[in-house]
Short mmCIF file of C-alpha atoms in Angstrom, two decimals:
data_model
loop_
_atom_site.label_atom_id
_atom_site.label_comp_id
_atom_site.label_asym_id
_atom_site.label_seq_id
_atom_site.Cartn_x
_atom_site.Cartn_y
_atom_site.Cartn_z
CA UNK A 1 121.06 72.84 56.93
CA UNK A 2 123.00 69.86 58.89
CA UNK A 3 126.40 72.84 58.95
CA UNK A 4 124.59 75.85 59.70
CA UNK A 5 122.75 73.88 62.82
CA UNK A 6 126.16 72.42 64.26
CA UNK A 7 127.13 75.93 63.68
CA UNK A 8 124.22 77.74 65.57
CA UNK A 9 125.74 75.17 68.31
CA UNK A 10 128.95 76.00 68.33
CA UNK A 11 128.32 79.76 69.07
CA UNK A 12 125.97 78.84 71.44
CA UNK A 13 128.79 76.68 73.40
CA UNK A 14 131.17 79.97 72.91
CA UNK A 15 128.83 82.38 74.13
CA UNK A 16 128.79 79.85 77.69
CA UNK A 17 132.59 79.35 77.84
CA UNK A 18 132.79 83.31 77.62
CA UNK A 19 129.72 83.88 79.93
CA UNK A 20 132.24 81.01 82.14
CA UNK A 21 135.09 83.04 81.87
CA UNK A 22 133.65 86.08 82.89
CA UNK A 23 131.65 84.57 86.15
CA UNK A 24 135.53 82.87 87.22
CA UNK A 25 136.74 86.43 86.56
CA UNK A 26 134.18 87.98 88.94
CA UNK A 27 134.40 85.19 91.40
CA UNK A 28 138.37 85.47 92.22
CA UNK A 29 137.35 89.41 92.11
CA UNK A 30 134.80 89.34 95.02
CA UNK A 31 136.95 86.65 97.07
CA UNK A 32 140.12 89.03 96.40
CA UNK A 33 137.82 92.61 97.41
CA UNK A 34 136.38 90.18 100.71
CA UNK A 35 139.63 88.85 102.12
CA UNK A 36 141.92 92.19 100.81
CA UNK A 37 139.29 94.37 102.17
CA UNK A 38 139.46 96.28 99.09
CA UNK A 39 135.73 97.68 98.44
CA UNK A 40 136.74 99.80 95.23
CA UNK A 41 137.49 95.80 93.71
CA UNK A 42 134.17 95.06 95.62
CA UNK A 43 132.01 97.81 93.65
CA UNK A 44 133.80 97.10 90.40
CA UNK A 45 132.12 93.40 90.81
CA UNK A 46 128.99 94.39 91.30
CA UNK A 47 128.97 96.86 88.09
CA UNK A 48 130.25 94.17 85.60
CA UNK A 49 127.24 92.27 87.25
CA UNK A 50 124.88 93.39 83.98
CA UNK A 51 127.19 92.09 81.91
CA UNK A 52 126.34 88.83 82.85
CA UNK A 53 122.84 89.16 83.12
CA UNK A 54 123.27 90.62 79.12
CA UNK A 55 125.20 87.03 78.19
CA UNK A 56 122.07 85.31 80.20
CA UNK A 57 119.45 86.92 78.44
CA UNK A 58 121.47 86.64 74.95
CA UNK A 59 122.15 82.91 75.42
CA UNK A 60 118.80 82.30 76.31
CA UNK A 61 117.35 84.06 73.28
CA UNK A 62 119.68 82.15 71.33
CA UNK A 63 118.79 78.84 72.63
CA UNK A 64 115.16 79.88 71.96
CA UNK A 65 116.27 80.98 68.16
CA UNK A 66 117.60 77.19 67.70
CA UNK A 67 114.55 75.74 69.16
CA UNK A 68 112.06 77.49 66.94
CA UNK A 69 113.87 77.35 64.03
CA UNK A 70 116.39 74.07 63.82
CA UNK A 71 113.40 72.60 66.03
CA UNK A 72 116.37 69.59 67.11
CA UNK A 73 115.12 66.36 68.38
CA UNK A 74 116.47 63.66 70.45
CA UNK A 75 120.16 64.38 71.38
CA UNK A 76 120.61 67.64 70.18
CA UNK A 77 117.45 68.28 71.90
CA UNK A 78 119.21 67.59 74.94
CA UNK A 79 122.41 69.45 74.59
CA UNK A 80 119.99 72.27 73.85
CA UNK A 81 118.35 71.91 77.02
CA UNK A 82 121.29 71.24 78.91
CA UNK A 83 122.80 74.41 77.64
CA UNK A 84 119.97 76.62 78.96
CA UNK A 85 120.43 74.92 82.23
CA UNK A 86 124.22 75.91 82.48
CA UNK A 87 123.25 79.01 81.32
CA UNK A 88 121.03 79.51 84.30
CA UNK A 89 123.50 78.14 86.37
CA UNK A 90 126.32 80.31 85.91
CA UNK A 91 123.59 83.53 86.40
CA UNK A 92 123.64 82.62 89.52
CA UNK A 93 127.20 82.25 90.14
CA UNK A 94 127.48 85.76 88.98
CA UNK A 95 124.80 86.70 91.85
CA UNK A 96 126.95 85.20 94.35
CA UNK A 97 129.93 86.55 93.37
CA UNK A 98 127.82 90.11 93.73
CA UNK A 99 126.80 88.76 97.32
CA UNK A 100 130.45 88.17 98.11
CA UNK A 101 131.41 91.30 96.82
CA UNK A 102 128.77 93.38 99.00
CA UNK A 103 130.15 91.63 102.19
CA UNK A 104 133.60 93.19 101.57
CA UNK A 105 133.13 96.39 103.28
CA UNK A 106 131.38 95.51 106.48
CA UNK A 107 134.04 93.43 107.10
CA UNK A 108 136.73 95.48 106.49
CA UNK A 109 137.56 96.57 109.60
CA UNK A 110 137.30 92.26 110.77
CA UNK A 111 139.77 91.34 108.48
CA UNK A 112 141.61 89.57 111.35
CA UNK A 113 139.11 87.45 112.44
CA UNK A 114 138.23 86.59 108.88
CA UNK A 115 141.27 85.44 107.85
CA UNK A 116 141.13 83.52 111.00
CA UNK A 117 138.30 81.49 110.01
CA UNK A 118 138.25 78.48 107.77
CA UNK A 119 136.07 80.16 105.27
CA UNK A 120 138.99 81.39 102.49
CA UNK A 121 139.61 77.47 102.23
CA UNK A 122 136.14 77.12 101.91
CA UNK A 123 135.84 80.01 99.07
CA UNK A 124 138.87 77.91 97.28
CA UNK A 125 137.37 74.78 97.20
CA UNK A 126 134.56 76.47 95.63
CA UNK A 127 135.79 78.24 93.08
CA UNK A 128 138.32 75.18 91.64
CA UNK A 129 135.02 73.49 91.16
CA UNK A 130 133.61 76.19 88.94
CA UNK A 131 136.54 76.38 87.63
CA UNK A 132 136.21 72.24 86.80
CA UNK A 133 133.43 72.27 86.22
CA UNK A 134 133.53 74.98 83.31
CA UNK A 135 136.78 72.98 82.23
CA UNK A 136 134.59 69.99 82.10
CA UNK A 137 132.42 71.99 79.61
CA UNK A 138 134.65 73.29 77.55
CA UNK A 139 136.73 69.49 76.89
CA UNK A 140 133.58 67.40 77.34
CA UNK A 141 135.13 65.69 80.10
CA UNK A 142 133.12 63.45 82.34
CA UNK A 143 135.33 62.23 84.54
CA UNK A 144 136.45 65.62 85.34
CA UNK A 145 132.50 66.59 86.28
CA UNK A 146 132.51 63.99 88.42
CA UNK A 147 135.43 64.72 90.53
CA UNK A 148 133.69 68.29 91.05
CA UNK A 149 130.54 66.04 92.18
CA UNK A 150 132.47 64.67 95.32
CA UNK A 151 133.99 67.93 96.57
CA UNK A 152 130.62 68.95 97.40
CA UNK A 153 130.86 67.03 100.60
CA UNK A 154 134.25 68.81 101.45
CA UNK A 155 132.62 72.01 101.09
CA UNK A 156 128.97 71.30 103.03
CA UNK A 157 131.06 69.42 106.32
CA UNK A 158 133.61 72.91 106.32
CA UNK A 159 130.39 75.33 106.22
CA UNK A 160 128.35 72.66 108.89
CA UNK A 161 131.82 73.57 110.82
CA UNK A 162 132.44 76.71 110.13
CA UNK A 163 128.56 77.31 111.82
CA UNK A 164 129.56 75.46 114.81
CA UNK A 165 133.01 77.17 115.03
CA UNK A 166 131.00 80.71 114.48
CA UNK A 167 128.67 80.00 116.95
CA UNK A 168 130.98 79.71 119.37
CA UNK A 169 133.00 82.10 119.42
CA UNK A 170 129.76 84.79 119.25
CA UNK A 171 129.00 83.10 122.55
CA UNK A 172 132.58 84.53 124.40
CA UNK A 173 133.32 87.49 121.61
CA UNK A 174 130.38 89.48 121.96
CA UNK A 175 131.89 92.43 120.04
CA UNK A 176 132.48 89.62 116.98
CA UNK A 177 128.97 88.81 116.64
CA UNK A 178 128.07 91.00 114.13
CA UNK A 179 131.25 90.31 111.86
CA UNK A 180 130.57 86.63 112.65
CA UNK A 181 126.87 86.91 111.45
CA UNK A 182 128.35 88.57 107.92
CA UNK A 183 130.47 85.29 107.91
CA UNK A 184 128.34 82.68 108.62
CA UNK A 185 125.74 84.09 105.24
CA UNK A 186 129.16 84.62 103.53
CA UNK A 187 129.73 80.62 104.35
CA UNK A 188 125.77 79.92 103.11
CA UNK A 189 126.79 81.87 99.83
CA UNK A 190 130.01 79.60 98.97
CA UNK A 191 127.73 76.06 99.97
CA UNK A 192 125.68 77.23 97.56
CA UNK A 193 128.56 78.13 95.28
CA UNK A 194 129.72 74.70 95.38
CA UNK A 195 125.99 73.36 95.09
CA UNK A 196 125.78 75.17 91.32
CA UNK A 197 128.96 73.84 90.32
CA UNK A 198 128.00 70.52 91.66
CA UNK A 199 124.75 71.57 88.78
CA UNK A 200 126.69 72.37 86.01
CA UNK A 201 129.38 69.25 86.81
CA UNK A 202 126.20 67.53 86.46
CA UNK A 203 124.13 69.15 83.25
CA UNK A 204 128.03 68.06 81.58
CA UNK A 205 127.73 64.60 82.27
CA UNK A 206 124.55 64.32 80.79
CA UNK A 207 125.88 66.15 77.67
CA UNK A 208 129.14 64.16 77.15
CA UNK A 209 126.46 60.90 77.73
CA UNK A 210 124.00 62.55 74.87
CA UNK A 211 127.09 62.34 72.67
CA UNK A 212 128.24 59.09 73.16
CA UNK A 213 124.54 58.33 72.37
CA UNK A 214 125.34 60.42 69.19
CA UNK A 215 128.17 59.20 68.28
CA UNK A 216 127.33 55.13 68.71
CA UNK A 217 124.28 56.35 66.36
CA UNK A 218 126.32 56.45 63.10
CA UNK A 219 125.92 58.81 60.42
CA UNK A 220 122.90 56.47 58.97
CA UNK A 221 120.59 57.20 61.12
CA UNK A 222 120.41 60.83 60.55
CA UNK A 223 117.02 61.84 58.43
CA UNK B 1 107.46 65.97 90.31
CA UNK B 2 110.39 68.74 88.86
CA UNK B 3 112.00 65.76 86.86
CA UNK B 4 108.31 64.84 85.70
CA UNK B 5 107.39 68.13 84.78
CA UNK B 6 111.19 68.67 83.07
CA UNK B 7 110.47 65.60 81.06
CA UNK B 8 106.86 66.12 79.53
CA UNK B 9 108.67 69.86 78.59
CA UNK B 10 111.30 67.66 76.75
CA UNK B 11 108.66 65.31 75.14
CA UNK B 12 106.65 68.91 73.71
CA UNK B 13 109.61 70.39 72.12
CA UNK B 14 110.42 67.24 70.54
CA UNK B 15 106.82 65.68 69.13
CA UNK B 16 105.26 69.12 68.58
CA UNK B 17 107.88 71.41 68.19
CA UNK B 18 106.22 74.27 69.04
CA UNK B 19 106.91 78.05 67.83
CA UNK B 20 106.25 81.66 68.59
CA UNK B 21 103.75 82.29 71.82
CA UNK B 22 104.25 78.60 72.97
CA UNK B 23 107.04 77.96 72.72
CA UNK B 24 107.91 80.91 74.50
CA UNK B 25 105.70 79.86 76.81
CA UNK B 26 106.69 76.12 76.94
CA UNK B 27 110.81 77.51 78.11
CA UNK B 28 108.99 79.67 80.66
CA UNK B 29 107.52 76.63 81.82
CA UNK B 30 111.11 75.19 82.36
CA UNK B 31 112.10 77.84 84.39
CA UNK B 32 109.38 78.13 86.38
CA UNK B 33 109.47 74.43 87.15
CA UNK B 34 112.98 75.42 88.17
CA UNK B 35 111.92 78.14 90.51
CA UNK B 36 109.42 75.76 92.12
CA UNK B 37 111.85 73.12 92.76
CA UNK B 38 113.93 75.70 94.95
CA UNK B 39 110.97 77.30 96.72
CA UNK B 40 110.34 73.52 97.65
CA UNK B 41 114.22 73.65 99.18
CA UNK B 42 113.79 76.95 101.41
CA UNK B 43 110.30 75.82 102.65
CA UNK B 44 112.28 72.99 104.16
CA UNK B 45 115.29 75.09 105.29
CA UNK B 46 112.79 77.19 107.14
CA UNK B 47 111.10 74.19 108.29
CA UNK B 48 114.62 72.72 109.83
CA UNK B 49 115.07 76.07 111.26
CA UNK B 50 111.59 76.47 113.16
CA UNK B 51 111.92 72.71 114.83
CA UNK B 52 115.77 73.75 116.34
CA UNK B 53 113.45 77.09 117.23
CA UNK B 54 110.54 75.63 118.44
CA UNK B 55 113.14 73.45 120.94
CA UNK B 56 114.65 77.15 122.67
CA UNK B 57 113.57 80.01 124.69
CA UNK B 58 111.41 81.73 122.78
CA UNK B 59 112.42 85.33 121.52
CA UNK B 60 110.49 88.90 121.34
CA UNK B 61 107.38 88.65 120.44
CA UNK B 62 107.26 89.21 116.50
CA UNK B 63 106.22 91.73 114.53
CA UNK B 64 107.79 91.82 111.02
CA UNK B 65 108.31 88.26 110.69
CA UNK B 66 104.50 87.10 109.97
CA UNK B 67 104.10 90.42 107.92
CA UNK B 68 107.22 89.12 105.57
CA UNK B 69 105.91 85.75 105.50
CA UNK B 70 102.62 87.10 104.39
CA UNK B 71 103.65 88.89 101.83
CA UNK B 72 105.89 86.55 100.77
CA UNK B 73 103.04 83.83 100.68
CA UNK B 74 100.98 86.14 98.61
CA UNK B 75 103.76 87.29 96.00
CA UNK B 76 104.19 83.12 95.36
CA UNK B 77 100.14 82.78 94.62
CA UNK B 78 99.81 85.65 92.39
CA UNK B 79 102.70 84.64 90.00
CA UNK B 80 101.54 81.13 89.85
CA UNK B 81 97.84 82.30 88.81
CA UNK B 82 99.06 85.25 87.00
CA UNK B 83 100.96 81.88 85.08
CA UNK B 84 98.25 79.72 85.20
CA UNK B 85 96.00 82.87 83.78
CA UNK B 86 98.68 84.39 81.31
CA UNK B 87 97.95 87.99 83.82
CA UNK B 88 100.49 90.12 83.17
CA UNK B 89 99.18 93.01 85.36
CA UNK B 90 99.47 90.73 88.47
CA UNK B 91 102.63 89.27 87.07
CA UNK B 92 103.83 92.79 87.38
CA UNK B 93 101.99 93.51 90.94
CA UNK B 94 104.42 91.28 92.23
CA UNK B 95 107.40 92.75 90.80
CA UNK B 96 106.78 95.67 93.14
CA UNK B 97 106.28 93.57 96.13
CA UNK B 98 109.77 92.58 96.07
CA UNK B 99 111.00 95.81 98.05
CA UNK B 100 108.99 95.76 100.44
CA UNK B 101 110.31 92.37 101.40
CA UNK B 102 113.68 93.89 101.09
CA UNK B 103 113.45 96.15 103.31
CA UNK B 104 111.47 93.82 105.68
CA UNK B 105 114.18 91.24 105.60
CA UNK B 106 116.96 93.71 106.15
CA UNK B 107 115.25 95.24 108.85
CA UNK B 108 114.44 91.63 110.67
CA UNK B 109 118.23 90.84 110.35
CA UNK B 110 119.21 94.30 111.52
CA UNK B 111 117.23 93.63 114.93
CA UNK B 112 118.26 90.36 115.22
CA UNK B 113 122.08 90.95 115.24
CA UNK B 114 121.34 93.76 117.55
CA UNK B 115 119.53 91.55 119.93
CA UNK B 116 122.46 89.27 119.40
CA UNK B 117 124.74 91.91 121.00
CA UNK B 118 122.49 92.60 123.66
CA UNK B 119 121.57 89.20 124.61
CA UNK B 120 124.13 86.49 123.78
CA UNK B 121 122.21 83.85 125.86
CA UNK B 122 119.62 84.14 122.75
CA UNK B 123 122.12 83.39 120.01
CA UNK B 124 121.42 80.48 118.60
CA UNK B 125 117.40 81.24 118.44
CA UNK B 126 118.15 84.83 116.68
CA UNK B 127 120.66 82.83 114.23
CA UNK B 128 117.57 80.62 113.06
CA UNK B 129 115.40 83.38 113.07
CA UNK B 130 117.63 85.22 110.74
CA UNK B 131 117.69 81.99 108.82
CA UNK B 132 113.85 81.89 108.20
CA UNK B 133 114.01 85.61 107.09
CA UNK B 134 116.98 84.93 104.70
CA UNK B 135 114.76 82.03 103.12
CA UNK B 136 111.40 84.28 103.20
CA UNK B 137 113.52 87.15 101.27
CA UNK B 138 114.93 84.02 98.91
CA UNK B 139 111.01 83.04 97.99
CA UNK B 140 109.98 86.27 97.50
CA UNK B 141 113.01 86.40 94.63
CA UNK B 142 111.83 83.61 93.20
CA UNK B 143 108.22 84.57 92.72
CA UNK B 144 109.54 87.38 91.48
CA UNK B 145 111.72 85.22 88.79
CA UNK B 146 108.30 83.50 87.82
CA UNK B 147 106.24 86.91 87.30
CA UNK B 148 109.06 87.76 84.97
CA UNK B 149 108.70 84.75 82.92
CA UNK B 150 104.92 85.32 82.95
CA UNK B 151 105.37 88.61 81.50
CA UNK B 152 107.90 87.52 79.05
CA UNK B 153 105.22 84.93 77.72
CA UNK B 154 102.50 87.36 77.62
CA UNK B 155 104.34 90.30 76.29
CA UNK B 156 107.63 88.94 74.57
CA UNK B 157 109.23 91.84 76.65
CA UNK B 158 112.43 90.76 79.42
CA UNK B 159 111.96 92.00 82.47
CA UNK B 160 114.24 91.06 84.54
CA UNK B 161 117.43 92.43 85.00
CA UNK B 162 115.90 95.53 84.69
CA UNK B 163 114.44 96.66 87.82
CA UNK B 164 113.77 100.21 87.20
CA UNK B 165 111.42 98.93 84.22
CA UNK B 166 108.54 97.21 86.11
CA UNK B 167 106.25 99.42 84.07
CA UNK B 168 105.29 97.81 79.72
CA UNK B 169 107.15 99.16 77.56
CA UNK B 170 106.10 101.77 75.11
CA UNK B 171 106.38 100.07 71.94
CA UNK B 172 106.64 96.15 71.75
CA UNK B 173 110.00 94.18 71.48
CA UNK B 174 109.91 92.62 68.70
CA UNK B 175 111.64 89.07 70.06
CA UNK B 176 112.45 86.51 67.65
CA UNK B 177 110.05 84.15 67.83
CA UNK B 178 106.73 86.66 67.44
CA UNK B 179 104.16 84.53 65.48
#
């Protein structure tokens, strides 16, 4: 019963680091379609789209599966928990990345003044902390989490910048304000990029804590 | 509140350990709790956004804006009684609400950057105004999320994801947790 359980786990923790891979995949695809201009990329994000709302549903059914079944307590209790909160998480990456994606083509004929913004160093600095933060995940590492944890600040001063900088220049390039407008919700999108990694970064540490827990325990404990 | 509500979930799974309809319902619960947390965080974006407004020019007179935010007000109650009365008909009565907002939203935004263009003296107003309708639209979503966990409780059936299925199924899903 102990085997199967740490088993049912296991899969569980596969199914996210696959569900991970595939919302990185469909992150560097949506930046690449936004700041190539290249909307066939852009539409091709936005179809693979149900395939992560299929691992979201499936993970979540599977957590639920565990739960009514294993019915864990304590620790794995938490790691359970923890897992549907990545889970959710990384939905919502996926979204983004569709929101990124959708912004391609409006802007494709601005790609000048995009690139002349601040907001593809922005975009990078968010996606390296998904990308850590699903690292973190996948090796258990705390101290990695928490490095993701202070880049949030980098990433909310560039898009309280980026505003002001946007602002501006819609005040003396009046035939930019539209293309700045797309920006400044593209900017909004990638804060709040950084803001679920900044989650997940979190939901880890509380895992890799719940083990330590675990693991101090000793095998004597266990009923 | 979130954190209180997160924890008492916690403490059911573990003393009770519930199956079937509850604990269906008990993971809804989770999410929901979720939801609410972020509705919380766009009532105060719109809030920072209507004190930097209320300190400009005023713009057009509005129209849309009160419409979306009425909507929007009533999609939010209905999920959380269709929740608090396991009502899946208004759960899904909300579902369809959702497009109208949509459209409202896009529509708002679509006027604003025009107005924008036209009169670049009223910038910085039309930016927050666009801001309020952005968080409106966000709300909406998230009622929406919340009617789809309150017809996932009442009819082990997932509707989301699947917006062209706002209608119950045919024959039931038979999920794995069904008493």
């Amino acid at each position: 019963m102990e085997r199967h359980f740490e088993r049912e786990l296991e899969d569980l923790k596969g199914n996210l680091v696959t569900m991970g891979s595939l919302v990185d995949g469909q992150l560097g695809s949506a930046c690449r379609a936004l700041f190539e201009g290249d909307t066939a990329r852009a539409r091709e994000v936005m179809d693979r789209d149900r395939e992560v709302d299929s691992f979201d549903t499936l993970i979540d059914r599977k957590c639920m599966d565990i739960l009514a079944l294993a019915q864990p307590v304590a620790v794995d209790l938490r790691l359970l928990m923890s897992s549907l909160a990545i889970n959710s998480q990384l939905e919502r990456i996926g979204d983004i990345a569709v929101n990124i994606a959708e912004r391609a083509e409006p802007l494709v004929a601005h790609r000048e003044f995009l690139l002349s913004t601040r907001l593809s160093e922005m975009a990078n600095i968010a996606r390296i902390m998904v990308r850590d933060s699903l690292d973190s995940f996948i090796h258990g590492e705390a101290s990695l989490a928490s490095r993701v944890l202070v880049s949030d600040d980098v990433v909310d001063r560039l898009d309280g910048g980026l505003f002001r900088s946007l602002v501006a220049e819609m005040k003396v390039r009046h035939d930019r304000i539209e293309a700045a407008a797309h920006i400044l919700i593209l900017s909004r999108h990638l804060e709040r990029l950084a803001d679920h990694a900044t989650n997940i970064a979190e939901d880890v540490i509380f895992i890799v804590e719940a083990k330590l827990v675990k693991h101090n325990a000793g095998e004597g404990i266990r009923p | 509140m979130e954190i209180e509500i997160g924890d008492a979930i916690v403490d059911l799974l573990a003393l009770q350990q519930p199956v079937a309809t509850d604990l269906r319902f008990i993971l809804a619960a989770l999410k929901i709790n979720n939801d609410l947390e972020r509705i919380g965080d766009h009532a105060v974006n719109i809030a920072e956004s209507a004190l930097k407004y209320a300190g400009m020019e005023p713009v057009k007179p509005f129209v849309d804006m009160p419409k979306m935010a009425q909507v929007t007000k009533a999609m939010l109650r209905d999920s959380i009684d269709a929740f608090i009365h396991a009502d899946s008909a208004k759960a899904r009565s909300v579902l369809i609400s959702d497009d109208t907002i949509d459209d409202l939203n896009r529509k708002i935004v679509g006027e604003l950057v025009a107005l924008m263009r036209a009169e670049p003296v009223l910038i910085e107003q039309a930016l927050d105004l666009i801001r309020v309708s952005r968080n409106l639209e966000r709300v909406a979503d998230l009622s929406t999320n919340i009617a789809e966990e309150v017809v996932f409780v009442a009819e082990a059936h997932v509707v989301k994801h699947h917006a062209e299925e706002k209608s119950p199924p045919q024959t039931r899903d038979a999920g794995p947790t069904t008493a």
